[in-house]
């Protein structure tokens, strides 16, 4: 999953490889330096009686507006956005734990159930906002690739969670901000500094410490889950998932605010579901879980993933992307704790070292993007 606000992205992968964009309530220009949509203070009574929507108050009718004369703006709770971020990280981590606990259910089938939950959540929003189901003609090709790459990231991430330690897969996905900066430099011609190169090298070092290829660490690799072949496959899947997730952020930036948030998620869910169903029939893996516990886990994965997405969106509504991206590193902490408590798998020092490298890299990238965003906003005010 990826955090994106005001064009500056801090990509953070989570369960399902989803990307969180600017919420619909912020697409009206609020908080971007555009003039408030409130009526002027001297408006006549007849016009003032009309119900008007204020762009700076998330849709509150005027005159119950933060800019209306004599109206006090409701004070926000300090740290609420960061609390939502931690809660989101916890829900995503628990969903990943349930994924590890499921037996005899392929990751593609789990992804299909996840897409069904996404569609059920987004469909009412599409109807309410009257966005249609296809989007603008000139943007459909971008929406298609956004859905294709986003769903691919989700499937590969679920596969990585199933075949390698939970903490290892989670740490690898945290290199997403680094790949986002690199792809933005290549395709969007954004600035790529020496610091960005350093953070990229840190992330690659962390991934190498987790993967521990034989040509560097020898053939006797300890502390992995299952066979080393599965560990390598999981590592490749996690890296590919991360790159795919970062690519969706580039597409979202390219499209901008011309496409509604719900429509973007709709493409993600529909294309993902179609791809999962086709893959399941080709692999002959489609089957409902025989165990009632696994069926409950599938439902909980969908609900927890949806809850994590909602709280992450709410966090971005009231907090800047930089602090949210840094606090999102709690994903790694929760992954380590849950792996030790419920999976009885102690992480190796190689994994801990790799986690430190990747977290330092992603946090550094997020802080730099945050500083650049603050500097740009100050220049715009001047």
Tab-separated table of C-alpha atoms in Angstrom:
chain	number	residue	atom	x	y	z
A	1	UNK	CA	0.000	0.000	0.000
A	2	UNK	CA	1.242	3.479	-0.813
A	3	UNK	CA	0.777	6.897	0.822
A	4	UNK	CA	0.379	9.799	-1.477
A	5	UNK	CA	-0.482	13.406	-0.708
A	6	UNK	CA	-0.215	16.562	-2.799
A	7	UNK	CA	1.984	14.890	-5.407
A	8	UNK	CA	4.636	13.810	-2.896
A	9	UNK	CA	4.418	10.061	-2.364
A	10	UNK	CA	5.659	7.977	0.494
A	11	UNK	CA	4.988	4.461	-0.679
A	12	UNK	CA	4.328	2.023	2.102
A	13	UNK	CA	3.380	-1.548	1.298
A	14	UNK	CA	0.851	-3.350	3.386
A	15	UNK	CA	-1.358	-6.397	3.263
A	16	UNK	CA	-2.675	-6.724	-0.230
A	17	UNK	CA	-0.186	-4.387	-1.753
A	18	UNK	CA	-2.729	-1.689	-1.907
A	19	UNK	CA	-2.145	2.051	-2.499
A	20	UNK	CA	-3.874	4.740	-0.524
A	21	UNK	CA	-4.473	7.891	-2.502
A	22	UNK	CA	-5.719	11.358	-1.648
A	23	UNK	CA	-9.217	10.810	-0.211
A	24	UNK	CA	-12.284	12.154	-2.032
A	25	UNK	CA	-12.864	14.844	0.581
A	26	UNK	CA	-9.517	16.395	-0.313
A	27	UNK	CA	-10.042	16.391	-4.059
A	28	UNK	CA	-11.939	19.662	-3.972
A	29	UNK	CA	-8.779	21.635	-3.501
A	30	UNK	CA	-9.000	22.002	0.248
A	31	UNK	CA	-5.710	22.514	1.920
A	32	UNK	CA	-3.874	23.096	-1.343
A	33	UNK	CA	-3.740	26.839	-1.214
A	34	UNK	CA	-6.831	27.335	-3.395
A	35	UNK	CA	-9.399	29.946	-2.291
A	36	UNK	CA	-12.155	28.789	0.054
A	37	UNK	CA	-15.519	28.117	-1.530
A	38	UNK	CA	-17.394	29.833	1.328
A	39	UNK	CA	-19.630	32.825	0.516
A	40	UNK	CA	-18.320	36.278	1.304
A	41	UNK	CA	-19.049	37.731	4.716
A	42	UNK	CA	-21.249	40.502	3.335
A	43	UNK	CA	-23.633	38.276	1.363
A	44	UNK	CA	-27.276	39.248	1.526
A	45	UNK	CA	-29.642	37.211	3.699
A	46	UNK	CA	-31.552	35.720	0.797
A	47	UNK	CA	-28.439	34.242	-0.743
A	48	UNK	CA	-27.057	33.188	2.627
A	49	UNK	CA	-30.055	30.985	3.289
A	50	UNK	CA	-29.057	28.684	0.455
A	51	UNK	CA	-27.283	25.497	1.456
A	52	UNK	CA	-23.744	25.819	0.203
A	53	UNK	CA	-20.868	23.415	0.533
A	54	UNK	CA	-17.597	24.692	1.887
A	55	UNK	CA	-14.465	23.211	0.344
A	56	UNK	CA	-12.388	23.798	3.469
A	57	UNK	CA	-14.660	21.928	5.879
A	58	UNK	CA	-15.089	18.529	4.213
A	59	UNK	CA	-18.555	19.372	2.914
A	60	UNK	CA	-20.158	21.182	5.896
A	61	UNK	CA	-22.977	23.509	4.756
A	62	UNK	CA	-22.355	27.225	5.125
A	63	UNK	CA	-22.598	29.070	7.505
A	64	UNK	CA	-21.375	26.210	9.753
A	65	UNK	CA	-18.001	26.785	8.132
A	66	UNK	CA	-14.556	27.435	9.562
A	67	UNK	CA	-14.345	30.626	7.482
A	68	UNK	CA	-17.805	31.964	8.361
A	69	UNK	CA	-17.794	35.092	10.554
A	70	UNK	CA	-18.103	34.333	14.253
A	71	UNK	CA	-17.665	30.573	13.769
A	72	UNK	CA	-15.025	28.772	15.786
A	73	UNK	CA	-13.116	26.014	14.045
A	74	UNK	CA	-13.271	22.709	15.876
A	75	UNK	CA	-9.861	21.860	17.284
A	76	UNK	CA	-8.405	18.626	15.977
A	77	UNK	CA	-7.089	16.023	18.368
A	78	UNK	CA	-3.256	16.130	18.371
A	79	UNK	CA	-1.769	12.858	17.214
A	80	UNK	CA	-5.075	11.388	16.025
A	81	UNK	CA	-3.740	10.847	12.495
A	82	UNK	CA	-0.696	8.991	13.834
A	83	UNK	CA	-2.951	6.864	16.048
A	84	UNK	CA	-5.015	5.939	12.987
A	85	UNK	CA	-1.771	4.981	11.224
A	86	UNK	CA	-0.697	2.679	14.049
A	87	UNK	CA	-4.159	1.111	14.158
A	88	UNK	CA	-4.040	0.586	10.395
A	89	UNK	CA	-0.611	-1.051	10.665
A	90	UNK	CA	-1.899	-3.370	13.387
A	91	UNK	CA	-4.949	-4.434	11.343
A	92	UNK	CA	-2.813	-5.123	8.263
A	93	UNK	CA	-0.329	-7.138	10.336
A	94	UNK	CA	-3.067	-9.258	11.922
A	95	UNK	CA	-4.529	-9.897	8.457
A	96	UNK	CA	-1.077	-11.102	7.340
A	97	UNK	CA	-0.908	-13.387	10.382
A	98	UNK	CA	-4.248	-14.961	9.474
A	99	UNK	CA	-2.926	-15.461	5.950
A	100	UNK	CA	-0.008	-17.442	7.401
A	101	UNK	CA	-2.459	-19.536	9.435
A	102	UNK	CA	-4.597	-20.546	6.461
A	103	UNK	CA	-3.906	-24.074	5.234
A	104	UNK	CA	-4.401	-25.492	1.721
A	105	UNK	CA	-5.646	-22.208	0.219
A	106	UNK	CA	-3.592	-20.708	-2.599
A	107	UNK	CA	-2.555	-17.070	-2.325
A	108	UNK	CA	-4.370	-16.294	-5.592
A	109	UNK	CA	-7.642	-17.536	-4.098
A	110	UNK	CA	-7.106	-15.382	-1.010
A	111	UNK	CA	-6.499	-12.417	-3.325
A	112	UNK	CA	-9.772	-13.151	-5.126
A	113	UNK	CA	-11.707	-12.977	-1.857
A	114	UNK	CA	-9.899	-9.739	-1.026
A	115	UNK	CA	-10.990	-8.244	-4.360
A	116	UNK	CA	-14.611	-9.197	-3.671
A	117	UNK	CA	-14.516	-7.246	-0.398
A	118	UNK	CA	-12.976	-4.275	-2.216
A	119	UNK	CA	-15.726	-4.295	-4.843
A	120	UNK	CA	-18.469	-4.525	-2.216
A	121	UNK	CA	-17.001	-1.489	-0.448
A	122	UNK	CA	-16.364	0.658	-3.531
A	123	UNK	CA	-19.587	-0.022	-5.481
A	124	UNK	CA	-21.848	2.139	-3.254
A	125	UNK	CA	-19.299	4.954	-3.508
A	126	UNK	CA	-19.324	4.805	-7.309
A	127	UNK	CA	-23.110	5.020	-7.326
A	128	UNK	CA	-23.179	7.855	-4.790
A	129	UNK	CA	-20.565	9.990	-6.545
A	130	UNK	CA	-21.917	9.095	-10.037
A	131	UNK	CA	-18.441	8.453	-11.409
A	132	UNK	CA	-19.467	5.711	-13.817
A	133	UNK	CA	-17.629	2.396	-14.099
A	134	UNK	CA	-15.175	3.067	-16.934
A	135	UNK	CA	-13.806	6.555	-16.302
A	136	UNK	CA	-12.727	9.223	-18.824
A	137	UNK	CA	-11.775	7.826	-22.235
A	138	UNK	CA	-8.281	9.284	-22.194
A	139	UNK	CA	-7.555	7.802	-18.766
A	140	UNK	CA	-8.845	4.251	-19.169
A	141	UNK	CA	-5.534	2.824	-20.321
A	142	UNK	CA	-3.864	4.257	-17.211
A	143	UNK	CA	-6.636	2.877	-15.011
A	144	UNK	CA	-6.233	-0.534	-16.618
A	145	UNK	CA	-2.512	-0.687	-15.870
A	146	UNK	CA	-3.126	0.730	-12.402
A	147	UNK	CA	-5.521	-2.161	-11.742
A	148	UNK	CA	-3.241	-4.741	-13.354
A	149	UNK	CA	-0.098	-3.707	-11.505
A	150	UNK	CA	-1.924	-3.139	-8.211
A	151	UNK	CA	-3.601	-6.544	-8.238
A	152	UNK	CA	-0.328	-8.199	-9.282
A	153	UNK	CA	1.373	-6.587	-6.311
A	154	UNK	CA	-1.328	-7.936	-3.994
A	155	UNK	CA	-1.140	-11.512	-5.310
A	156	UNK	CA	2.656	-11.642	-5.162
A	157	UNK	CA	2.686	-10.172	-1.658
A	158	UNK	CA	0.213	-12.781	-0.427
A	159	UNK	CA	2.384	-15.491	-1.977
A	160	UNK	CA	5.463	-14.086	-0.252
A	161	UNK	CA	3.655	-14.098	3.102
A	162	UNK	CA	2.779	-17.755	2.646
A	163	UNK	CA	6.237	-19.106	1.732
A	164	UNK	CA	8.623	-16.969	3.799
A	165	UNK	CA	8.755	-15.520	7.334
A	166	UNK	CA	6.192	-12.810	7.970
A	167	UNK	CA	8.783	-10.284	9.149
A	168	UNK	CA	11.050	-10.899	6.139
A	169	UNK	CA	8.281	-10.287	3.597
A	170	UNK	CA	7.059	-7.204	5.469
A	171	UNK	CA	10.536	-5.687	5.617
A	172	UNK	CA	11.145	-6.175	1.889
A	173	UNK	CA	7.907	-4.398	1.012
A	174	UNK	CA	9.074	-1.384	3.002
A	175	UNK	CA	11.589	-0.602	0.277
A	176	UNK	CA	8.654	0.678	-1.800
A	177	UNK	CA	9.367	4.426	-1.242
A	178	UNK	CA	12.860	3.949	-2.659
A	179	UNK	CA	11.565	2.273	-5.815
A	180	UNK	CA	8.895	4.974	-6.142
A	181	UNK	CA	11.548	7.717	-6.143
A	182	UNK	CA	13.606	5.825	-8.701
A	183	UNK	CA	10.653	5.231	-11.053
A	184	UNK	CA	9.507	8.845	-10.649
A	185	UNK	CA	12.970	9.968	-11.762
A	186	UNK	CA	12.838	7.689	-14.822
A	187	UNK	CA	9.255	8.266	-15.992
A	188	UNK	CA	8.176	11.586	-14.454
A	189	UNK	CA	11.558	13.343	-14.638
A	190	UNK	CA	11.446	14.137	-10.932
A	191	UNK	CA	14.631	15.078	-9.138
A	192	UNK	CA	16.788	12.165	-7.976
A	193	UNK	CA	19.506	13.339	-5.614
A	194	UNK	CA	22.583	11.729	-4.112
A	195	UNK	CA	20.560	11.128	-0.958
A	196	UNK	CA	17.994	9.160	-2.970
A	197	UNK	CA	20.799	7.028	-4.405
A	198	UNK	CA	22.131	6.404	-0.901
A	199	UNK	CA	18.693	5.351	0.339
A	200	UNK	CA	18.363	3.009	-2.648
A	201	UNK	CA	21.661	1.334	-1.800
A	202	UNK	CA	20.546	0.966	1.827
A	203	UNK	CA	17.320	-0.712	0.728
A	204	UNK	CA	19.141	-3.104	-1.613
A	205	UNK	CA	21.564	-3.974	1.203
A	206	UNK	CA	18.632	-4.757	3.507
A	207	UNK	CA	16.997	-7.013	0.930
A	208	UNK	CA	20.290	-8.870	0.377
A	209	UNK	CA	20.664	-9.461	4.120
A	210	UNK	CA	17.175	-10.961	4.216
A	211	UNK	CA	17.485	-13.047	1.043
A	212	UNK	CA	21.058	-14.198	1.843
A	213	UNK	CA	21.975	-15.502	-1.631
A	214	UNK	CA	24.327	-18.539	-1.558
A	215	UNK	CA	27.035	-16.880	-3.657
A	216	UNK	CA	27.492	-14.371	-0.816
A	217	UNK	CA	26.521	-16.330	2.295
A	218	UNK	CA	27.352	-19.892	1.294
A	219	UNK	CA	25.057	-22.885	0.920
A	220	UNK	CA	24.324	-23.402	4.633
A	221	UNK	CA	21.690	-20.734	5.219
A	222	UNK	CA	19.962	-20.932	8.613
A	223	UNK	CA	16.916	-19.288	10.110
A	224	UNK	CA	14.687	-19.526	7.040
A	225	UNK	CA	11.146	-20.909	6.938
A	226	UNK	CA	10.737	-24.059	4.845
A	227	UNK	CA	13.132	-24.767	2.000
A	228	UNK	CA	15.637	-22.247	0.722
A	229	UNK	CA	14.064	-22.512	-2.748
A	230	UNK	CA	10.751	-21.278	-1.360
A	231	UNK	CA	12.604	-18.542	0.502
A	232	UNK	CA	14.166	-17.315	-2.750
A	233	UNK	CA	10.816	-17.503	-4.562
A	234	UNK	CA	9.178	-15.529	-1.770
A	235	UNK	CA	11.930	-12.915	-1.879
A	236	UNK	CA	11.548	-12.496	-5.651
A	237	UNK	CA	7.761	-12.276	-5.256
A	238	UNK	CA	8.079	-9.636	-2.500
A	239	UNK	CA	10.515	-7.524	-4.547
A	240	UNK	CA	8.329	-7.768	-7.668
A	241	UNK	CA	5.287	-6.865	-5.565
A	242	UNK	CA	7.113	-3.819	-4.238
A	243	UNK	CA	8.115	-2.635	-7.714
A	244	UNK	CA	4.566	-3.196	-9.011
A	245	UNK	CA	3.142	-1.232	-6.101
A	246	UNK	CA	5.586	1.603	-6.721
A	247	UNK	CA	4.599	1.603	-10.414
A	248	UNK	CA	0.952	2.147	-9.494
A	249	UNK	CA	1.976	5.258	-7.572
A	250	UNK	CA	3.653	6.617	-10.724
A	251	UNK	CA	0.459	5.955	-12.693
A	252	UNK	CA	-1.664	7.642	-10.025
A	253	UNK	CA	0.606	10.695	-10.165
A	254	UNK	CA	0.338	10.720	-13.947
A	255	UNK	CA	-3.454	10.600	-13.837
A	256	UNK	CA	-3.675	13.172	-11.041
A	257	UNK	CA	-7.071	14.208	-9.695
A	258	UNK	CA	-8.877	13.802	-13.012
A	259	UNK	CA	-10.012	10.327	-11.897
A	260	UNK	CA	-11.992	9.751	-8.723
A	261	UNK	CA	-10.378	7.773	-5.912
A	262	UNK	CA	-13.186	5.181	-5.847
A	263	UNK	CA	-12.905	4.581	-9.588
A	264	UNK	CA	-9.193	3.848	-9.248
A	265	UNK	CA	-9.884	1.290	-6.500
A	266	UNK	CA	-12.717	-0.176	-8.596
A	267	UNK	CA	-10.345	-0.955	-11.469
A	268	UNK	CA	-7.936	-2.460	-8.965
A	269	UNK	CA	-10.590	-4.815	-7.567
A	270	UNK	CA	-12.290	-5.784	-10.847
A	271	UNK	CA	-9.115	-6.486	-12.811
A	272	UNK	CA	-7.650	-8.284	-9.817
A	273	UNK	CA	-10.710	-10.505	-9.452
A	274	UNK	CA	-10.788	-11.354	-13.168
A	275	UNK	CA	-7.068	-12.163	-13.161
A	276	UNK	CA	-7.366	-14.287	-10.021
A	277	UNK	CA	-10.302	-16.310	-11.374
A	278	UNK	CA	-8.498	-16.987	-14.673
A	279	UNK	CA	-5.299	-17.989	-12.849
A	280	UNK	CA	-7.182	-20.292	-10.476
A	281	UNK	CA	-8.861	-22.170	-13.327
A	282	UNK	CA	-5.581	-22.462	-15.249
A	283	UNK	CA	-3.765	-23.794	-12.160
A	284	UNK	CA	-6.809	-25.875	-11.153
A	285	UNK	CA	-6.517	-24.479	-7.621
A	286	UNK	CA	-10.076	-23.199	-7.136
A	287	UNK	CA	-11.714	-24.785	-4.111
A	288	UNK	CA	-13.477	-23.525	-1.005
A	289	UNK	CA	-11.570	-24.222	2.220
A	290	UNK	CA	-12.653	-27.521	3.737
A	291	UNK	CA	-11.983	-26.241	7.235
A	292	UNK	CA	-14.426	-23.838	8.846
A	293	UNK	CA	-11.544	-22.049	10.540
A	294	UNK	CA	-9.949	-21.210	7.175
A	295	UNK	CA	-13.246	-19.785	5.937
A	296	UNK	CA	-13.399	-17.528	8.974
A	297	UNK	CA	-9.801	-16.465	8.338
A	298	UNK	CA	-10.668	-15.536	4.740
A	299	UNK	CA	-13.513	-13.314	5.924
A	300	UNK	CA	-11.329	-11.746	8.615
A	301	UNK	CA	-8.555	-11.038	6.096
A	302	UNK	CA	-11.033	-9.130	3.952
A	303	UNK	CA	-12.508	-7.209	6.880
A	304	UNK	CA	-9.164	-6.387	8.500
A	305	UNK	CA	-7.638	-5.318	5.185
A	306	UNK	CA	-10.628	-3.076	4.534
A	307	UNK	CA	-10.424	-1.632	8.047
A	308	UNK	CA	-6.707	-0.971	7.640
A	309	UNK	CA	-7.380	0.816	4.365
A	310	UNK	CA	-10.070	2.998	5.946
A	311	UNK	CA	-7.934	4.048	8.916
A	312	UNK	CA	-4.973	4.745	6.636
A	313	UNK	CA	-7.188	6.990	4.504
A	314	UNK	CA	-8.485	8.785	7.612
A	315	UNK	CA	-4.890	9.287	8.774
A	316	UNK	CA	-4.021	10.995	5.492
A	317	UNK	CA	-7.061	13.244	5.782
A	318	UNK	CA	-5.775	14.875	8.982
A	319	UNK	CA	-2.008	14.301	8.880
A	320	UNK	CA	0.796	14.919	6.395
A	321	UNK	CA	2.159	11.997	4.389
A	322	UNK	CA	5.672	12.259	5.867
A	323	UNK	CA	4.782	11.558	9.518
A	324	UNK	CA	2.292	8.893	8.424
A	325	UNK	CA	4.949	7.117	6.345
A	326	UNK	CA	7.391	7.156	9.245
A	327	UNK	CA	4.800	5.882	11.724
A	328	UNK	CA	3.876	3.168	9.200
A	329	UNK	CA	7.152	1.471	10.109
A	330	UNK	CA	5.124	0.021	12.993
A	331	UNK	CA	4.157	-2.593	10.383
A	332	UNK	CA	7.635	-4.079	10.808
A	333	UNK	CA	7.423	-3.984	14.608
A	334	UNK	CA	4.044	-5.718	14.640
A	335	UNK	CA	5.276	-8.301	12.120
A	336	UNK	CA	8.222	-9.216	14.361
A	337	UNK	CA	6.014	-9.418	17.470
A	338	UNK	CA	3.292	-11.528	15.842
A	339	UNK	CA	5.848	-13.831	14.239
A	340	UNK	CA	7.485	-14.515	17.617
A	341	UNK	CA	4.266	-14.854	19.639
A	342	UNK	CA	2.023	-16.809	17.285
A	343	UNK	CA	4.314	-18.453	14.721
A	344	UNK	CA	7.133	-19.440	17.122
A	345	UNK	CA	9.733	-18.221	14.650
A	346	UNK	CA	12.565	-16.095	16.008
A	347	UNK	CA	14.034	-13.708	13.423
A	348	UNK	CA	17.739	-14.021	12.742
A	349	UNK	CA	20.231	-11.212	13.190
A	350	UNK	CA	20.481	-11.063	9.394
A	351	UNK	CA	16.763	-10.237	9.253
A	352	UNK	CA	17.113	-7.642	12.016
A	353	UNK	CA	20.030	-6.017	10.189
A	354	UNK	CA	18.113	-6.038	6.914
A	355	UNK	CA	15.083	-4.535	8.657
A	356	UNK	CA	17.169	-1.692	10.061
A	357	UNK	CA	18.599	-0.927	6.609
A	358	UNK	CA	15.221	-0.946	4.871
A	359	UNK	CA	13.411	1.018	7.586
A	360	UNK	CA	16.195	3.616	7.653
A	361	UNK	CA	16.011	3.876	3.870
A	362	UNK	CA	12.218	4.234	3.677
A	363	UNK	CA	12.108	6.649	6.636
A	364	UNK	CA	14.853	8.778	5.099
A	365	UNK	CA	13.010	8.921	1.802
A	366	UNK	CA	9.761	9.874	3.543
A	367	UNK	CA	11.453	12.609	5.592
A	368	UNK	CA	13.077	14.111	2.484
A	369	UNK	CA	9.759	14.119	0.605
A	370	UNK	CA	8.078	15.701	3.614
A	371	UNK	CA	10.720	18.445	3.841
A	372	UNK	CA	10.454	19.125	0.120
A	373	UNK	CA	6.682	19.372	0.418
A	374	UNK	CA	6.924	21.832	3.330
A	375	UNK	CA	9.490	23.929	1.450
A	376	UNK	CA	7.310	24.017	-1.641
A	377	UNK	CA	4.228	25.039	0.359
A	378	UNK	CA	6.177	27.886	2.008
A	379	UNK	CA	7.337	29.119	-1.392
A	380	UNK	CA	3.760	29.060	-2.680
A	381	UNK	CA	2.602	31.172	0.272
A	382	UNK	CA	5.323	33.724	-0.425
